[in-house]
């Protein structure tokens, strides 16, 4: 069964450093997403991406965040200057239309 | 208006019992209501979803009941099994938008 692949599974970074989280969506999907889940809390939408541009973004997705599809397969989330409160699980998802398929996530720990 | 409220926060059910999780929303523009199941260390996985033009959808032991006038929907898990122990999230999305709104989650424990 096709799946969304995320790397790395766990990343530790120092406060103020830039991080890039990587995702390989399902190959025939057209919509791509990033979500965040702070430990023990609900899943929060960050951004959706379609046709090589951001289609929606939440209030969480401020200027510190950016997304990119650098080639035909990867989809990345960059956090420019990490803060302690950015520590969370970050999930990538993709969809043909409505039904999101999620990856297993990257646990980001900012120290 | 964009929130989805989910209850209970946690639920303990005996094996073979019925698990019921409830969600309520305010935004009448929501038109797609999925339920996700999440195991520890994994991403949410779509369990079942419903559109507001039907009042009930059943897939195996899982049923969504939808009450459009009350703006509520619920997940029923029949014959609950220990393997169903997970966190369940309801969610909702607006027609022609891509930003899914999630409930706070329900941690279900099914005791053998």
Short mmCIF file of N, CA, C and O in Angstrom, two decimals, chain A residues 16-64:
data_model
loop_
_atom_site.label_atom_id
_atom_site.label_comp_id
_atom_site.label_asym_id
_atom_site.label_seq_id
_atom_site.Cartn_x
_atom_site.Cartn_y
_atom_site.Cartn_z
N UNK A 16 17.22 28.43 17.87
CA UNK A 16 17.80 29.40 16.96
C UNK A 16 18.33 28.80 15.67
O UNK A 16 18.60 29.54 14.70
N UNK A 17 18.48 27.50 15.63
CA UNK A 17 18.98 26.83 14.43
C UNK A 17 17.83 26.61 13.43
O UNK A 17 16.66 26.56 13.80
N UNK A 18 18.22 26.45 12.19
CA UNK A 18 17.27 26.13 11.14
C UNK A 18 17.14 24.61 11.01
O UNK A 18 18.13 23.89 11.16
N UNK A 19 15.91 24.15 10.78
CA UNK A 19 15.71 22.73 10.51
C UNK A 19 14.89 22.55 9.25
O UNK A 19 14.05 23.40 8.92
N UNK A 20 15.13 21.46 8.57
CA UNK A 20 14.34 21.10 7.40
C UNK A 20 13.80 19.70 7.62
O UNK A 20 14.57 18.75 7.84
N UNK A 21 12.50 19.58 7.58
CA UNK A 21 11.85 18.29 7.70
C UNK A 21 11.42 17.85 6.31
O UNK A 21 10.89 18.64 5.54
N UNK A 22 11.65 16.57 6.03
CA UNK A 22 11.45 16.09 4.67
C UNK A 22 10.33 15.07 4.58
O UNK A 22 10.12 14.28 5.50
N UNK A 23 9.69 15.07 3.44
CA UNK A 23 8.54 14.20 3.22
C UNK A 23 8.54 13.77 1.76
O UNK A 23 8.87 14.56 0.87
N UNK A 24 8.18 12.51 1.54
CA UNK A 24 7.91 12.04 0.19
C UNK A 24 6.44 11.65 0.15
O UNK A 24 6.05 10.62 0.72
N UNK A 25 5.60 12.47 -0.48
CA UNK A 25 4.17 12.15 -0.55
C UNK A 25 3.92 10.96 -1.47
O UNK A 25 4.81 10.50 -2.18
N UNK A 26 2.70 10.48 -1.45
CA UNK A 26 2.30 9.42 -2.37
C UNK A 26 2.33 9.97 -3.79
O UNK A 26 1.87 11.09 -4.04
N UNK A 27 2.84 9.18 -4.71
CA UNK A 27 3.27 9.71 -6.01
C UNK A 27 2.16 10.33 -6.85
O UNK A 27 2.40 11.30 -7.55
N UNK A 28 0.94 9.84 -6.80
CA UNK A 28 -0.10 10.41 -7.65
C UNK A 28 -0.95 11.45 -6.92
O UNK A 28 -1.96 11.91 -7.47
N UNK A 29 -0.56 11.81 -5.71
CA UNK A 29 -1.33 12.80 -4.96
C UNK A 29 -0.95 14.20 -5.41
O UNK A 29 0.19 14.47 -5.83
N UNK A 30 -1.92 15.10 -5.31
CA UNK A 30 -1.73 16.46 -5.80
C UNK A 30 -1.69 17.50 -4.69
O UNK A 30 -1.23 18.62 -4.90
N UNK A 31 -2.22 17.12 -3.51
CA UNK A 31 -2.29 18.06 -2.40
C UNK A 31 -1.33 17.58 -1.31
O UNK A 31 -1.28 16.39 -0.99
N UNK A 32 -0.63 18.53 -0.70
CA UNK A 32 0.35 18.20 0.32
C UNK A 32 0.13 19.10 1.53
O UNK A 32 -0.26 20.27 1.38
N UNK A 33 0.39 18.53 2.70
CA UNK A 33 0.09 19.23 3.94
C UNK A 33 1.17 19.01 4.98
O UNK A 33 1.86 17.99 4.97
N UNK A 34 1.26 19.97 5.89
CA UNK A 34 2.01 19.78 7.12
C UNK A 34 1.08 20.06 8.29
O UNK A 34 0.31 21.04 8.27
N UNK A 35 1.17 19.19 9.29
CA UNK A 35 0.44 19.33 10.55
C UNK A 35 1.43 19.24 11.69
O UNK A 35 2.52 18.68 11.54
N UNK A 36 1.02 19.75 12.83
CA UNK A 36 1.85 19.69 14.03
C UNK A 36 1.03 19.11 15.17
O UNK A 36 -0.17 19.37 15.29
N UNK A 37 1.69 18.33 16.02
CA UNK A 37 1.03 17.79 17.20
C UNK A 37 1.97 17.92 18.39
O UNK A 37 2.96 17.18 18.48
N UNK A 38 1.69 18.89 19.23
CA UNK A 38 2.45 19.02 20.47
C UNK A 38 2.08 17.84 21.36
O UNK A 38 0.92 17.39 21.35
N UNK A 39 3.04 17.34 22.11
CA UNK A 39 2.86 16.10 22.87
C UNK A 39 1.57 16.10 23.66
O UNK A 39 1.30 16.99 24.47
N UNK A 40 0.74 15.08 23.41
CA UNK A 40 -0.49 14.91 24.16
C UNK A 40 -1.63 15.82 23.75
O UNK A 40 -2.69 15.80 24.36
N UNK A 41 -1.40 16.62 22.70
CA UNK A 41 -2.44 17.56 22.29
C UNK A 41 -3.00 17.19 20.92
O UNK A 41 -2.64 16.17 20.34
N UNK A 42 -3.89 18.03 20.41
CA UNK A 42 -4.54 17.70 19.15
C UNK A 42 -3.64 18.00 17.96
O UNK A 42 -2.64 18.71 18.06
N UNK A 43 -4.00 17.43 16.86
CA UNK A 43 -3.30 17.69 15.61
C UNK A 43 -3.73 19.06 15.09
O UNK A 43 -4.93 19.37 15.04
N UNK A 44 -2.77 19.87 14.69
CA UNK A 44 -3.06 21.23 14.22
C UNK A 44 -2.58 21.40 12.79
O UNK A 44 -1.44 21.08 12.46
N UNK A 45 -3.44 21.93 11.97
CA UNK A 45 -3.10 22.20 10.58
C UNK A 45 -2.09 23.35 10.50
O UNK A 45 -2.23 24.38 11.17
N UNK A 46 -1.06 23.18 9.68
CA UNK A 46 -0.11 24.25 9.45
C UNK A 46 -0.31 24.87 8.05
O UNK A 46 -0.50 26.08 7.92
N UNK A 47 -0.23 24.02 7.03
CA UNK A 47 -0.21 24.56 5.67
C UNK A 47 -0.63 23.48 4.68
O UNK A 47 -0.43 22.29 4.90
N UNK A 48 -1.25 23.93 3.59
CA UNK A 48 -1.52 23.03 2.47
C UNK A 48 -0.88 23.60 1.22
O UNK A 48 -0.70 24.83 1.09
N UNK A 49 -0.57 22.73 0.29
CA UNK A 49 0.24 23.10 -0.88
C UNK A 49 -0.34 22.38 -2.08
O UNK A 49 -0.57 21.17 -2.05
N UNK A 50 -0.61 23.15 -3.13
CA UNK A 50 -1.20 22.58 -4.33
C UNK A 50 -0.71 23.35 -5.54
O UNK A 50 -0.62 24.59 -5.51
N UNK A 51 -0.36 22.64 -6.58
CA UNK A 51 0.06 23.28 -7.82
C UNK A 51 1.23 24.24 -7.58
O UNK A 51 1.26 25.36 -8.09
N UNK A 52 2.17 23.77 -6.75
CA UNK A 52 3.41 24.50 -6.47
C UNK A 52 3.23 25.81 -5.73
O UNK A 52 4.08 26.71 -5.83
N UNK A 53 2.13 25.91 -4.99
CA UNK A 53 2.00 27.09 -4.15
C UNK A 53 1.15 26.77 -2.92
O UNK A 53 0.40 25.80 -2.92
N UNK A 54 1.30 27.61 -1.91
CA UNK A 54 0.52 27.44 -0.69
C UNK A 54 -0.94 27.76 -1.00
O UNK A 54 -1.25 28.81 -1.58
N UNK A 55 -1.85 26.85 -0.63
CA UNK A 55 -3.27 27.11 -0.84
C UNK A 55 -3.94 27.63 0.43
O UNK A 55 -4.80 28.50 0.36
N UNK A 56 -3.58 27.08 1.57
CA UNK A 56 -4.05 27.63 2.84
C UNK A 56 -2.94 27.53 3.88
O UNK A 56 -2.09 26.66 3.79
N UNK A 57 -2.99 28.41 4.85
CA UNK A 57 -2.08 28.30 5.98
C UNK A 57 -2.79 28.78 7.23
O UNK A 57 -3.71 29.61 7.17
N UNK A 58 -2.37 28.24 8.36
CA UNK A 58 -2.99 28.61 9.63
C UNK A 58 -2.22 29.76 10.27
O UNK A 58 -1.14 30.15 9.81
N UNK A 59 -2.76 30.22 11.37
CA UNK A 59 -2.12 31.32 12.10
C UNK A 59 -0.79 30.88 12.71
O UNK A 59 0.06 31.70 13.03
N UNK A 60 -0.60 29.57 12.85
CA UNK A 60 0.66 29.05 13.38
C UNK A 60 1.78 29.24 12.36
O UNK A 60 2.94 29.47 12.70
N UNK A 61 1.45 29.14 11.10
CA UNK A 61 2.43 29.16 10.01
C UNK A 61 2.86 30.59 9.74
O UNK A 61 2.36 31.26 8.81
N UNK A 62 3.78 31.09 10.58
CA UNK A 62 4.23 32.48 10.43
C UNK A 62 5.49 32.54 9.56
O UNK A 62 5.85 31.55 8.90
N UNK A 63 6.16 33.67 9.59
CA UNK A 63 7.30 33.89 8.70
C UNK A 63 8.49 32.98 9.00
O UNK A 63 9.43 32.92 8.20
N UNK A 64 8.46 32.31 10.15
CA UNK A 64 9.55 31.38 10.48
C UNK A 64 9.44 30.08 9.67
O UNK A 64 10.39 29.32 9.59
#
